[in-house]
Short mmCIF file of C-alpha atoms and ligand atoms in Angstrom, two decimals:
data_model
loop_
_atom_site.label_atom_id
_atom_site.label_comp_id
_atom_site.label_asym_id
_atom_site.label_seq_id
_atom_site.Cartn_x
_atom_site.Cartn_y
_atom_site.Cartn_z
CA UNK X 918 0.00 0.00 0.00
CA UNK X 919 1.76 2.70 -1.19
CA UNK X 920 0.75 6.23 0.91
CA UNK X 921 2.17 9.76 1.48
CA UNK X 922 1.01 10.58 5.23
CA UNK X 923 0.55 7.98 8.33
CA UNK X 924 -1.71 9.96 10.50
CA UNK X 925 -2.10 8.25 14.33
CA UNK X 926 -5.56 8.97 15.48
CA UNK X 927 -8.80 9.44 14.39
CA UNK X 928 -10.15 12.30 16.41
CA UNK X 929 -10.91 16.15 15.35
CA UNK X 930 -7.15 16.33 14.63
CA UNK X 931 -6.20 13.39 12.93
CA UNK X 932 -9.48 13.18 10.61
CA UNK X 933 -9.44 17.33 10.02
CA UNK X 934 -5.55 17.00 8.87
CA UNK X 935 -6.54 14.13 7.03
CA UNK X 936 -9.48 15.68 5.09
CA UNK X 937 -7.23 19.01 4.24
CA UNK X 938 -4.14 16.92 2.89
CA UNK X 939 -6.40 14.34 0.98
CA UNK X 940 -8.29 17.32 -0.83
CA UNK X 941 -6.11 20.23 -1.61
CA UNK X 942 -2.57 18.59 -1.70
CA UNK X 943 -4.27 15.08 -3.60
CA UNK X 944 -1.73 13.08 -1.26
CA UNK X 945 -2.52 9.52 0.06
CA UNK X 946 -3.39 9.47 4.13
CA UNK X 947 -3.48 6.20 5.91
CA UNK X 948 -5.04 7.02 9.59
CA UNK X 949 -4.28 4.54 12.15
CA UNK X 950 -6.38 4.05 15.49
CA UNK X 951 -6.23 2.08 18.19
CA UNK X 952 -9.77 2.17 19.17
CA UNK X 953 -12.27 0.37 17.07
CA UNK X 954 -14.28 3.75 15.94
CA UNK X 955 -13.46 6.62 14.38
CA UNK X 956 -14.39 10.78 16.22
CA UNK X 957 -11.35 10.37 18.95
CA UNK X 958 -13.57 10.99 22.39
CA UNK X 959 -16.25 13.29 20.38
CA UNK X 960 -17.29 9.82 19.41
CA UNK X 961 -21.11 9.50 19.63
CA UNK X 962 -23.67 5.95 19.14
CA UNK X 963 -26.54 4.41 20.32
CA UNK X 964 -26.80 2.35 23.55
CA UNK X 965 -27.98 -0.31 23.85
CA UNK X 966 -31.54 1.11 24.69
CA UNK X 967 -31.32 3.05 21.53
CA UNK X 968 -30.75 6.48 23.08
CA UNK X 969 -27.77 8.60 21.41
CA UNK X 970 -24.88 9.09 23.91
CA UNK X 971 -21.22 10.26 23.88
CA UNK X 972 -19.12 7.54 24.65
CA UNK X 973 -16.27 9.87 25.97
CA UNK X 974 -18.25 12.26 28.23
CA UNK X 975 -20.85 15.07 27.14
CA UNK X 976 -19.19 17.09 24.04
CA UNK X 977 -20.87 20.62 23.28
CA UNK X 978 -19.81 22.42 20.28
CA UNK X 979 -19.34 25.95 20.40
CA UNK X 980 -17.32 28.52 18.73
CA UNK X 981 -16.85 31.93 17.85
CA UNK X 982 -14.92 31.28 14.74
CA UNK X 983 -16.93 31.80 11.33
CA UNK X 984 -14.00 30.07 9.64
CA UNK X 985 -14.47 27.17 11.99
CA UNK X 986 -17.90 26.48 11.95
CA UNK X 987 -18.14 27.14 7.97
CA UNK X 988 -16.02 24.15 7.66
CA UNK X 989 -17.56 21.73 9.87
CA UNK X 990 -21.01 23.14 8.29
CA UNK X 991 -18.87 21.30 4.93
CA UNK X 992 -19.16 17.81 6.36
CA UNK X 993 -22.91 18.24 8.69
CA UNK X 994 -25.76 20.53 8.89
CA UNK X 995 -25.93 21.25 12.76
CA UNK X 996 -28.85 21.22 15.21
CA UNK X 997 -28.71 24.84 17.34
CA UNK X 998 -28.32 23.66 20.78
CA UNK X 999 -27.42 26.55 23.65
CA UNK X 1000 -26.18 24.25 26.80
CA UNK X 1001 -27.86 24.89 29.69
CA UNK X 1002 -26.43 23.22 33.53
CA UNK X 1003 -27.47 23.25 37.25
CA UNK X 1004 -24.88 23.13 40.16
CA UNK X 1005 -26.40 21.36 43.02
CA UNK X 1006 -25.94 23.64 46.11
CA UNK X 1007 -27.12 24.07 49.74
CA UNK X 1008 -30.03 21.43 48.27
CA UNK X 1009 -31.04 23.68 45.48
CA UNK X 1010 -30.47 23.50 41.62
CA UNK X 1011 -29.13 26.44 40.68
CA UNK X 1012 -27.85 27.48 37.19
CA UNK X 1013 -24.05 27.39 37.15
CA UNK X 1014 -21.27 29.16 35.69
CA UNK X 1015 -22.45 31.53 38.95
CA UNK X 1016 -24.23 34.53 37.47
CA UNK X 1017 -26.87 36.67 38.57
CA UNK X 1018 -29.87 34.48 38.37
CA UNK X 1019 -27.84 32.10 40.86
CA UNK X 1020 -27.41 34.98 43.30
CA UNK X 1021 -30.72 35.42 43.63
CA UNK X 1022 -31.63 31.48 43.81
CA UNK X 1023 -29.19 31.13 46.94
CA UNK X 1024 -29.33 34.04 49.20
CA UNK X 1025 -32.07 36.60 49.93
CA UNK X 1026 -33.23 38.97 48.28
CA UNK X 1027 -31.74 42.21 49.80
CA UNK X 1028 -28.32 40.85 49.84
CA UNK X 1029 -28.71 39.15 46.41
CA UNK X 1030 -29.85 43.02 44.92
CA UNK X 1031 -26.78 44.56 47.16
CA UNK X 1032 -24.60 42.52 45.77
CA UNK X 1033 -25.95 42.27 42.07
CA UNK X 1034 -25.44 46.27 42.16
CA UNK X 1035 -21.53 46.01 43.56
CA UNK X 1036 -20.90 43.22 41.08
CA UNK X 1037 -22.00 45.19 38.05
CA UNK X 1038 -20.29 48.57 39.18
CA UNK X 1039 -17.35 46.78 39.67
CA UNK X 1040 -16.71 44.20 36.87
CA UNK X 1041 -19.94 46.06 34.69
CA UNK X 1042 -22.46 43.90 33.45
CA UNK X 1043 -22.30 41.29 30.94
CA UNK X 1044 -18.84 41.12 32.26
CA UNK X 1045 -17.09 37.23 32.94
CA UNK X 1046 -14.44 37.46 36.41
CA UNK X 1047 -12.68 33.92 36.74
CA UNK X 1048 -13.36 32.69 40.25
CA UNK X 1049 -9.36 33.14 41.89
CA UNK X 1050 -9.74 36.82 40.56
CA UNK X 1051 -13.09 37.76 42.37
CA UNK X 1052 -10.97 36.37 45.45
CA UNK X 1053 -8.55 39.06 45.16
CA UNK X 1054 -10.95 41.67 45.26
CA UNK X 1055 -10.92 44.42 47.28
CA UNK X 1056 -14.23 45.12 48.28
CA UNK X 1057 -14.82 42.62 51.85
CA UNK X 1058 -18.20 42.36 50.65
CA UNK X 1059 -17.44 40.84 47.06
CA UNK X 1060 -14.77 39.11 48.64
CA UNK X 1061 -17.38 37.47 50.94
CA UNK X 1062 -19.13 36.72 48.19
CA UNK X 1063 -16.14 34.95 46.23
CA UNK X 1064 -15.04 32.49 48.99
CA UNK X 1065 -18.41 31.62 49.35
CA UNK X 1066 -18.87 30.73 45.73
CA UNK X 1067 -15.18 29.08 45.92
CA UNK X 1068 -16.11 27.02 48.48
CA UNK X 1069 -19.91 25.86 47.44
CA UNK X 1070 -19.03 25.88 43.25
CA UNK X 1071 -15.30 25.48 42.59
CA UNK X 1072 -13.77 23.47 45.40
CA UNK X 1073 -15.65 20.45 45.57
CA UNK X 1074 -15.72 19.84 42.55
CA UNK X 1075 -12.22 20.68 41.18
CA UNK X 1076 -10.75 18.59 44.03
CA UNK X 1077 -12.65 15.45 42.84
CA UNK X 1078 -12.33 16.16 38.79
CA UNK X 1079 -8.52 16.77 39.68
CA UNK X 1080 -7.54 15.52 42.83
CA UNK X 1081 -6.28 18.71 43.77
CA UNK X 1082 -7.05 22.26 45.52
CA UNK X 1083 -8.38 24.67 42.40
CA UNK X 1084 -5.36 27.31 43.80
CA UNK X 1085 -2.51 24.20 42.27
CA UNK X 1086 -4.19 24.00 39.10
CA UNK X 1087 -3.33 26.93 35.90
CA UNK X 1088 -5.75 29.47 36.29
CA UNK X 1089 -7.37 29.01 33.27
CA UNK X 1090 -8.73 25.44 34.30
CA UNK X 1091 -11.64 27.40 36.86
CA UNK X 1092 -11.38 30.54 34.55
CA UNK X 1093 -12.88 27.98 32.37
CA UNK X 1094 -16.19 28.59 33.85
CA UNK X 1095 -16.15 32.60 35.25
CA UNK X 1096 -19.16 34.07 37.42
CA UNK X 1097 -20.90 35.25 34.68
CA UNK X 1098 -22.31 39.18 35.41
CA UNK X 1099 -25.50 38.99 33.82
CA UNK X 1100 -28.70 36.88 33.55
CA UNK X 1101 -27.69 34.60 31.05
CA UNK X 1102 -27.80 30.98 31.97
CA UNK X 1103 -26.18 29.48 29.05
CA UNK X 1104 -22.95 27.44 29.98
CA UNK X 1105 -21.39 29.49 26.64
CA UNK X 1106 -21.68 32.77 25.13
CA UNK X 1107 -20.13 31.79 21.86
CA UNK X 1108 -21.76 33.25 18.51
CA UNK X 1109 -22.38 29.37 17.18
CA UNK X 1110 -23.26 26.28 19.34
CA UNK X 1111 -24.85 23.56 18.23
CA UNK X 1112 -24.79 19.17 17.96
CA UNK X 1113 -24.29 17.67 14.62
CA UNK X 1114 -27.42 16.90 13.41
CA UNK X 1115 -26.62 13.44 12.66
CA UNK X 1116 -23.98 12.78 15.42
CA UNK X 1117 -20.33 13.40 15.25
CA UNK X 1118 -19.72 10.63 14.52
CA UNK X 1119 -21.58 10.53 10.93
CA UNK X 1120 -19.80 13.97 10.91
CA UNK X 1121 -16.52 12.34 11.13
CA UNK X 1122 -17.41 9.49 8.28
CA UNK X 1123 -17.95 12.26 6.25
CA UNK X 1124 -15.02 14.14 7.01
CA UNK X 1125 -12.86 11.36 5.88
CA UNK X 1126 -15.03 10.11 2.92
CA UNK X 1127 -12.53 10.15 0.50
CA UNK X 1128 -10.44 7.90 -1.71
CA UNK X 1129 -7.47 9.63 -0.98
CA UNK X 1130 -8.19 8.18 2.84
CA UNK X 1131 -7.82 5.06 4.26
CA UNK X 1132 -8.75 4.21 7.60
CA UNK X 1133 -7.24 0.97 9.65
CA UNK X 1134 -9.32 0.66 13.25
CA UNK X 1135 -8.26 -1.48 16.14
CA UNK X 1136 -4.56 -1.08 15.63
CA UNK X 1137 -1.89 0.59 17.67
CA UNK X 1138 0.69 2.03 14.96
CA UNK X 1139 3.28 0.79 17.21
CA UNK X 1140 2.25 -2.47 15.70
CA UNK X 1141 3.17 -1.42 11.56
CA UNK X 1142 6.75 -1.40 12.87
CA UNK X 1143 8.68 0.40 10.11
CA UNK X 1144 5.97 -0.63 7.45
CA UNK X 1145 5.52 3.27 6.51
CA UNK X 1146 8.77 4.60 7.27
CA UNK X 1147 9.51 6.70 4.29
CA UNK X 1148 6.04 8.39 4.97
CA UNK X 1149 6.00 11.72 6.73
CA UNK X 1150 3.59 10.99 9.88
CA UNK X 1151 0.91 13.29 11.93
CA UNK X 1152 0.91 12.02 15.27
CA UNK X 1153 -2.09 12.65 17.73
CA UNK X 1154 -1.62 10.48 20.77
CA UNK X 1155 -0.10 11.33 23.79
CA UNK X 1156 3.13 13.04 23.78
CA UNK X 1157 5.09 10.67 26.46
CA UNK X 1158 3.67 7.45 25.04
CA UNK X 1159 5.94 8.87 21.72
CA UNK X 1160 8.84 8.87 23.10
CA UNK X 1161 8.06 5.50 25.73
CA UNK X 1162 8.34 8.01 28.50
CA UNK X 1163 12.06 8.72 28.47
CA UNK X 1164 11.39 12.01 30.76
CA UNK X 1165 8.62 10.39 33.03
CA UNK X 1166 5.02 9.88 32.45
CA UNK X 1167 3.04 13.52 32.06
CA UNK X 1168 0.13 13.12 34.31
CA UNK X 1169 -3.22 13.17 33.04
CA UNK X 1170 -6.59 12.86 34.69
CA UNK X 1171 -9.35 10.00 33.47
CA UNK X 1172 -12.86 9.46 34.19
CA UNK X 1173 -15.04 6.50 34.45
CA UNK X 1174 -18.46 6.77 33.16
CA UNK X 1175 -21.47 5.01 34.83
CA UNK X 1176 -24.84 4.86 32.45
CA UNK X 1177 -28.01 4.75 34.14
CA UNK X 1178 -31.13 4.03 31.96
CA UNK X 1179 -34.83 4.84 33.10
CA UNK X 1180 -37.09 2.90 31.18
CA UNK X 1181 -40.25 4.74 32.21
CA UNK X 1182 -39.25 8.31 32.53
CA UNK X 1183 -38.76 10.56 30.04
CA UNK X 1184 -36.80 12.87 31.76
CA UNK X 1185 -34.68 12.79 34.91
CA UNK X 1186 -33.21 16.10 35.61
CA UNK X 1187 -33.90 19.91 34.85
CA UNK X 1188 -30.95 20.47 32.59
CA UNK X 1189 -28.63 18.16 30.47
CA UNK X 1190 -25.75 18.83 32.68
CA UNK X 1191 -25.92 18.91 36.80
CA UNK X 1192 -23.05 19.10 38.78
CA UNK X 1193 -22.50 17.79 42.29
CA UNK X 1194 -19.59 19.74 43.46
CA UNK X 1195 -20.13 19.14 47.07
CA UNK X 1196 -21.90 15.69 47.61
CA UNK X 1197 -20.99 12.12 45.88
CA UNK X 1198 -17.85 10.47 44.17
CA UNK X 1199 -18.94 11.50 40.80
CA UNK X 1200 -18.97 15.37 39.72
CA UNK X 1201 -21.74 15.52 37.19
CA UNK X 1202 -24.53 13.65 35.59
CA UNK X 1203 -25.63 14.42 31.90
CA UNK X 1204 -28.42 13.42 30.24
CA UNK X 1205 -28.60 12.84 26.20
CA UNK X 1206 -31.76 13.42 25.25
CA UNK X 1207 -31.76 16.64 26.59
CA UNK X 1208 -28.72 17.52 24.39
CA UNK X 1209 -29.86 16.09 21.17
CA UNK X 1210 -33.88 16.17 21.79
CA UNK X 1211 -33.82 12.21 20.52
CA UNK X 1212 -37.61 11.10 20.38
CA UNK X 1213 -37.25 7.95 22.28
CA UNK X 1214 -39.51 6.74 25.10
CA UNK X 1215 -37.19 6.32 28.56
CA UNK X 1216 -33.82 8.59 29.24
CA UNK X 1217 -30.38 7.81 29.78
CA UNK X 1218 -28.03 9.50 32.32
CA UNK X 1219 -24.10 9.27 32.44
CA UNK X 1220 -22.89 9.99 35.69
CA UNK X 1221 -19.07 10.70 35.59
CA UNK X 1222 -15.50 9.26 38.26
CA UNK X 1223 -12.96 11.50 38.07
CA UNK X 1224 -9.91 9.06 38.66
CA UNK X 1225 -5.85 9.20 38.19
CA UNK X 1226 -4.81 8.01 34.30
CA UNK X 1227 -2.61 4.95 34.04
CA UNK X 1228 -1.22 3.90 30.57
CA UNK X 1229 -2.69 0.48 29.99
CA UNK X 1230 -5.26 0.55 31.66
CA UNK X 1231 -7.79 3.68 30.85
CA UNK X 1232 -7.57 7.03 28.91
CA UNK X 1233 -5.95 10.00 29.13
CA UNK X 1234 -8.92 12.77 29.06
CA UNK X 1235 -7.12 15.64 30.17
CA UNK X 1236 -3.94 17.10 30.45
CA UNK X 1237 -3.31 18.44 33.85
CA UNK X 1238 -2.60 22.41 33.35
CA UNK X 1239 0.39 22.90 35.99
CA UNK X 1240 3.70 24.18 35.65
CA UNK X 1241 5.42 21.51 36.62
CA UNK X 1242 3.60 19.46 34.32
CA UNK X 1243 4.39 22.02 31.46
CA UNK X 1244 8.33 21.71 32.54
CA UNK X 1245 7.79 17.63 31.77
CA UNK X 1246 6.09 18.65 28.89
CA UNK X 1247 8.70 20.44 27.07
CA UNK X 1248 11.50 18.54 27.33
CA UNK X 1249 9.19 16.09 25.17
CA UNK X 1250 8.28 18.96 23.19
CA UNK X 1251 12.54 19.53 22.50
CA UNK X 1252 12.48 15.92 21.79
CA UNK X 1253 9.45 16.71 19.15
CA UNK X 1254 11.17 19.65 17.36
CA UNK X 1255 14.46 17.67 16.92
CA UNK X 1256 11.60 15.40 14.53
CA UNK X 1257 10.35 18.38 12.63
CA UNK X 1258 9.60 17.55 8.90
CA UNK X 1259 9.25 14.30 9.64
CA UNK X 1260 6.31 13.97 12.33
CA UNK X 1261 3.97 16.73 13.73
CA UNK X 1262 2.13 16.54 17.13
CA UNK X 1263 -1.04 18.09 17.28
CA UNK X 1264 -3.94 17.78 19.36
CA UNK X 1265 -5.07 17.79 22.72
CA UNK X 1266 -2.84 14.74 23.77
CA UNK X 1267 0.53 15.56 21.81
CA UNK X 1268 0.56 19.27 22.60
CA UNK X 1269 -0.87 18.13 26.26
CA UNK X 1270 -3.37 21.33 26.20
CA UNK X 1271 -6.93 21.71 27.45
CA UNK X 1272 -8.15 22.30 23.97
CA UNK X 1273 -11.97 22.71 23.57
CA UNK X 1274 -13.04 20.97 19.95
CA UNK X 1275 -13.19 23.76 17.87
CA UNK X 1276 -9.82 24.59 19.14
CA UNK X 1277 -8.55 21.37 17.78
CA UNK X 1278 -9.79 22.48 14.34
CA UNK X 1279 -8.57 25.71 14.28
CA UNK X 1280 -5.18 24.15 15.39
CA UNK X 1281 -5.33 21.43 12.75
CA UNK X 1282 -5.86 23.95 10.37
CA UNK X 1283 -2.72 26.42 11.38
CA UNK X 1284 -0.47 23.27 11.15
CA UNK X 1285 -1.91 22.20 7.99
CA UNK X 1286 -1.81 25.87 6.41
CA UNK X 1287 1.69 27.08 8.13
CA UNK X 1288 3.53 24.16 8.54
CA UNK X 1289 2.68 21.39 5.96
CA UNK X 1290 1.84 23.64 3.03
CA UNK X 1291 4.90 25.49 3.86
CA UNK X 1292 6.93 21.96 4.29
CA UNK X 1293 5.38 21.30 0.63
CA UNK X 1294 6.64 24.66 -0.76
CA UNK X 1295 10.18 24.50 0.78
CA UNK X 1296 10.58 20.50 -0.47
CA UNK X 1297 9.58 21.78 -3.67
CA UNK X 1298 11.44 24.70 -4.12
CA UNK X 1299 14.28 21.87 -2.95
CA UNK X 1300 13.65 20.10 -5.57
CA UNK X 1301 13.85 22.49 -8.42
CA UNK X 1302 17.44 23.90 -7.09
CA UNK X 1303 18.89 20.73 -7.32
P1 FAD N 1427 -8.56 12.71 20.71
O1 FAD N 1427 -10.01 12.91 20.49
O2 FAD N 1427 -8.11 12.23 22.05
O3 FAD N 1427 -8.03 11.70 19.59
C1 FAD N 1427 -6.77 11.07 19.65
C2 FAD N 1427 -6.94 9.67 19.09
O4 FAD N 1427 -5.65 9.07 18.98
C3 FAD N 1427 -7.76 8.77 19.99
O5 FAD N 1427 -8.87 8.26 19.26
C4 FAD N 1427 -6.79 7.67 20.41
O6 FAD N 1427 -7.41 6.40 20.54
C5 FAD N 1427 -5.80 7.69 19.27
N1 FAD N 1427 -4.48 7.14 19.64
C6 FAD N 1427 -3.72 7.49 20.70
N2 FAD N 1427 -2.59 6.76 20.72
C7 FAD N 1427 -2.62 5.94 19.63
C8 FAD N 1427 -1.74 4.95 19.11
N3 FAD N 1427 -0.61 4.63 19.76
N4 FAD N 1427 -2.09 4.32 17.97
C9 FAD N 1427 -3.27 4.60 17.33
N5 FAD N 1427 -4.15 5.52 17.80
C10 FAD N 1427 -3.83 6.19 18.93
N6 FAD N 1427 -14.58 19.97 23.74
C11 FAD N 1427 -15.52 20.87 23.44
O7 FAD N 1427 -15.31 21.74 22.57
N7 FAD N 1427 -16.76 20.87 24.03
C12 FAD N 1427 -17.08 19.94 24.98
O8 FAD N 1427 -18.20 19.95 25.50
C13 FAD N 1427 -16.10 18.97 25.35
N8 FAD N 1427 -16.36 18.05 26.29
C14 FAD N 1427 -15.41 17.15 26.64
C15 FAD N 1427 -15.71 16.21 27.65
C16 FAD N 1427 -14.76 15.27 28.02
C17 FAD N 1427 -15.08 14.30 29.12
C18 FAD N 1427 -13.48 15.25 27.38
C19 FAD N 1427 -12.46 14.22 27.78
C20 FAD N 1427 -13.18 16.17 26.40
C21 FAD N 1427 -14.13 17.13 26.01
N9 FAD N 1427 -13.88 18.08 25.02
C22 FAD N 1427 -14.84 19.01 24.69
C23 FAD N 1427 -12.57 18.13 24.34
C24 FAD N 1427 -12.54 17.32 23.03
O9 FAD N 1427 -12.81 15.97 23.31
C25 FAD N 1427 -11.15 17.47 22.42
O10 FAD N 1427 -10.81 18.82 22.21
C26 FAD N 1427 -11.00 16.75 21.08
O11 FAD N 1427 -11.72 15.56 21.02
C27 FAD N 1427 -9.52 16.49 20.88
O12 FAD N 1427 -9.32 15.85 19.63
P2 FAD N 1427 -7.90 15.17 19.31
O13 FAD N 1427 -8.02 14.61 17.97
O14 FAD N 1427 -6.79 16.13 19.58
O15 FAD N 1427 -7.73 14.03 20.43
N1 UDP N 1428 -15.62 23.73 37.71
C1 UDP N 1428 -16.03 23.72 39.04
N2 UDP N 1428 -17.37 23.66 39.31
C2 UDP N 1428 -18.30 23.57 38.33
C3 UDP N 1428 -17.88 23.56 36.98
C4 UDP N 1428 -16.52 23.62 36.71
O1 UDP N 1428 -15.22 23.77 39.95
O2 UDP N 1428 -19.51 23.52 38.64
C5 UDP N 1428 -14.17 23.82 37.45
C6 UDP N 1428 -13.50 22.44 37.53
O3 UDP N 1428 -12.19 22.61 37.97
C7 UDP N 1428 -13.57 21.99 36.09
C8 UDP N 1428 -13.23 23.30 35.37
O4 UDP N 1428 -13.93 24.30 36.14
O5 UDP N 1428 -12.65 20.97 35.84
C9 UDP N 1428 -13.62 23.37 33.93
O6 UDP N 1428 -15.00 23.07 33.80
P1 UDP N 1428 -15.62 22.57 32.41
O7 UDP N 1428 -17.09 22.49 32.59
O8 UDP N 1428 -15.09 23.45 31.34
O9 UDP N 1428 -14.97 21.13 32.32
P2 UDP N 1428 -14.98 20.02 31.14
O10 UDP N 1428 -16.33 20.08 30.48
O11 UDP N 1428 -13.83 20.34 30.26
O12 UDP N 1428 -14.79 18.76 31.91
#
C-alpha cells in the first residue's frame, strides 16, 4: 500500500488534517487508530436502549470562529443547541457558571440586589471574572461573596475532577467557567453552538469520505513497525507514550463513566448537565436526550469518576494544566522539534493542552496551512534547485 502521510488517530485532529491533505494537496493518508471507531472521544452511538450518547463524556460544540464552523457546516448541517447546567448547592439546583440568576436562587433577596449592584459597578455587566480573581478583590463584601462561591461551586468539585485544591491548578482550568455578570444561563456565550445533526460521529465518516483516505481501526501504529517509514507521519496520541516516557510519564486525569437508563421516565433532571460539586464520588450527571432532543420513550443519564490516568489501563482525558507538568512537557516537546519535517504533534494529547473541539480544528488547520503547506513549498522549491 503505497501512501504519502501515516496519520495516528482518528479524532478532530487526525481526521481534520486528514481531510485538508487528501483534498487540496491530492496526497494519500493512511489514519491509524487504536480504538475500534473513528471521532477520537467526540465519538457519539446508540446504547444499547437506543438512546444517542457520547461515549467519551458530554461534548458541546461551540465557537466563535466563522472560519471554523463554515467548515464543519462542509461535512454536517448542525442542530442549534445553547447548553444549559445546574450546580447542586445548599439542596437547590441552581444554574451554574455563577451569574446573577444564581445569586438570587441562593441568598435573599436584599443581599442578592446589594450585591448584584456592587458586582456590576465593579466588573460592569455582561462582564465574565474567573473565580481566583473575584478572590482578590478588594471590596470585603465581594470578597465574601467569592469564597463563598469558591467554596460551594469550585472546590468540591475541582478537588474530585482533579484531585487537587483549584489554587494548584493553571488558572485558566476554573477561569474555564467565570461568574458570569448577567442573567444569562447558558454554559457558553459563543456566537455558534450547536450538535451535529446526525452525530459526530456521521460527521466524522464524512469528514474522511474520500479515496485519498484510508482508515485501519483497532490497531496501535506501534504495531506497523517500520511498514511506513519513508512516509512523513501526523501524530495525535499522547506526547510521552511517543517517546516511551524517556522524561517520566506527564500526568493526566481519566474518568469513568457510569450509564443509568430509566425505562419509564422521560426525563430525569432539569438540565442536560448537573453538577455535584459538594456531595458524591462522581462530579456531574448528563443526560442525552436533553442535548440532542432524541424522540425515544425512557432517558439515559451518564454519571461521571474523576480518577488518576494509568497507561494500559484507561484514557488520558485531560492534560493536567500545571507548571510543573508544562516543565515535563517540554522537554518532550525539544524531543518533538528535533523530529520536525518528519512527524507533527497536534492535538489535545501531543501538545498536552486543554483544547476545547473547535480549538482542535482551528489548530489542525494552522499546522496544515503554516507548517505542511509550507513543508510542501520549501521541499519543492528543494527540488527544483537541485
Ligand atoms: P482525541 O479525540 O483524544 O483523539 C486522539 C486519538 O488518537 C484517539 O482516538 C486515540 O485512541 C488515538 N491514539 C492514541 N494513541 C494511539 C496509538 N498509539 N495508535 C493509534 N491511535 C492512537 N470539547 C468541546 O469543545 N466541548 C465539549 O463539551 C467537550 N467536552 C469534553 C468532555 C470530556 C469528558 C473530554 C475528555 C473532552 C471534552 N472536550 C470538549 C474536548 C474534546 O474531546 C477534544 O478537544 C478533542 O476531542 C480532541 O481531539 P484530538 O483529535 O486532539 O484528540
Ligand atoms: N468547575 C467547578 N465547578 C463547576 C464547573 C466547573 O469547579 O460547577 C471547574 C472544575 O475545575 C472543572 C473546570 O472548572 O474541571 C472546567 O469546567 P468545564 O465544565 O469546562 O470542564 P470540562 O467540560 O472540560 O470537563
Amino acid at each position: 500500500m503505497n501512501i504519502d502521510w501515516l496519520i495516528v488517530g482518528a479524532g478532530f485532529s487526525g481526521c481534520v488534517l486528514a481531510e485538508q491533505i487528501a483534498t487540496r494537496l491530492d496526497e494519500k493518508v493512511l489514519i491509524v487508530e487504536k480504538r475500534d471507531h473513528l471521532g477520537g472521544n467526540a465519538y457519539d452511538c446508540y446504547d444499547e436502549n437506543g438512546v444517542l450518547v457520547h461515549l467519551y463524556g458530554p461534548h458541546l460544540f461551540h465557537t466563535n470562529s466563522k472560519k471554523i464552523w463554515d467548515y464543519l457546516s462542509k461535512f454536517t448541517e448542525w442542530k442549534i443547541y445553547h447548553h444549559h447546567a445546574q450546580s447542586v448547592i445548599d439542596g437547590k439546583s441552581v444554574p451554574v457558571p455563577f451569574n446573577l440568576n444564581t445569586l438570587y436562587r441562593l441568598f435573599p433577596q436584599g443581599y442578592a440586589s446589594r450585591m448584584e449592584e456592587k458586582l456590576i459597578e465593579q466588573f460592569g455587566f455582561g462582564n465574565k471574572v474567573p473565580i481566583l480573581k473575584l478572590l482578590e478583590d478588594s471590596d470585603g463584601d465581594i470578597q465574601q461573596l467569592a469564597e463563598y462561591i469558591y467554596k460551594k461551586v469550585f472546590y468540591g468539585y475541582t478537588t474530585k475532577q482533579w484531585g487537587m485544591d483549584p489554587k494548584e491548578l493553571d488558572a485558566s482550568v476554573t477561569g474555564r467557567v467565570p461568574i458570569h455578570i448577567s442573567r444569562d444561563d447558558r454554559y457558553f456565550q459563543d456566537k455558534y453552538q450547536g450538535i451535529p445533526m446526525q452525530g459526530y460521529t456521521q460527521m466524522f465518516r464524512n469528514m474522511i469520505n474520500h479515496p485519498n483516505i484510508k482508515l485501519l481501526l483497532n490497531t496501535d501504529y506501534k504495531e506497523l513497525g517500520d511498514y511506513f517509514k519513508n512516509s512523513k507521519k501526523i501524530y495525535t496520541g499522547p506526547i510521552d507514550a511517543y517517546f516511551d516516557y524517556s522524561f517520566g510519564e506527564l500526568p493526566y486525569r481519566s474518568l469513568e463513566f457510569h450509564s443509568v437508563h430509566h425505562p419509564d421516565q422521560d426525563t430525569f433532571q432539569p438540565t442536560a448537565q448537573v453538577n455535584y460539586p459538594n456531595d458524591y464520588d462522581f462530579t456531574r450527571i448528563t443526560e442525552y436526550k436533553k442535548i440532542t432532543s432524541q424522540k425515544i420513550k425512557g432517558t439515559t443519564t451518564v454519571f461521571e469518576y474523576p480518577c488518576p490516568y494509568s497507561p494500559q489501563k484507561n484514557d488520558p482525558y485531560y492534560p493536567i494544566p500545571k507548571k510543573e507538568n508544562h516543565e515535563l512537557f517540554q522537554k518532550y516537546q525539544s524531543e518533538a522539534q528535533k523530529l520536525k519535517g518528519q512527524v507533527w504533534f497536534v492535538g489535545r494529547l501531543a501538545e498536552y493542552k486543554y483544547y476545547n473541539m473547535d480549538q482542535v480544528v482551528a489548530r489542525a488547520h494552522h499546522v496544515f496551512e503554516k507548517e505542511i503547506v509550507q513543508y510542501k513549498q520549501n521541499g519543492s522549491s528543494r527540488k527544483r534547485l537541485t
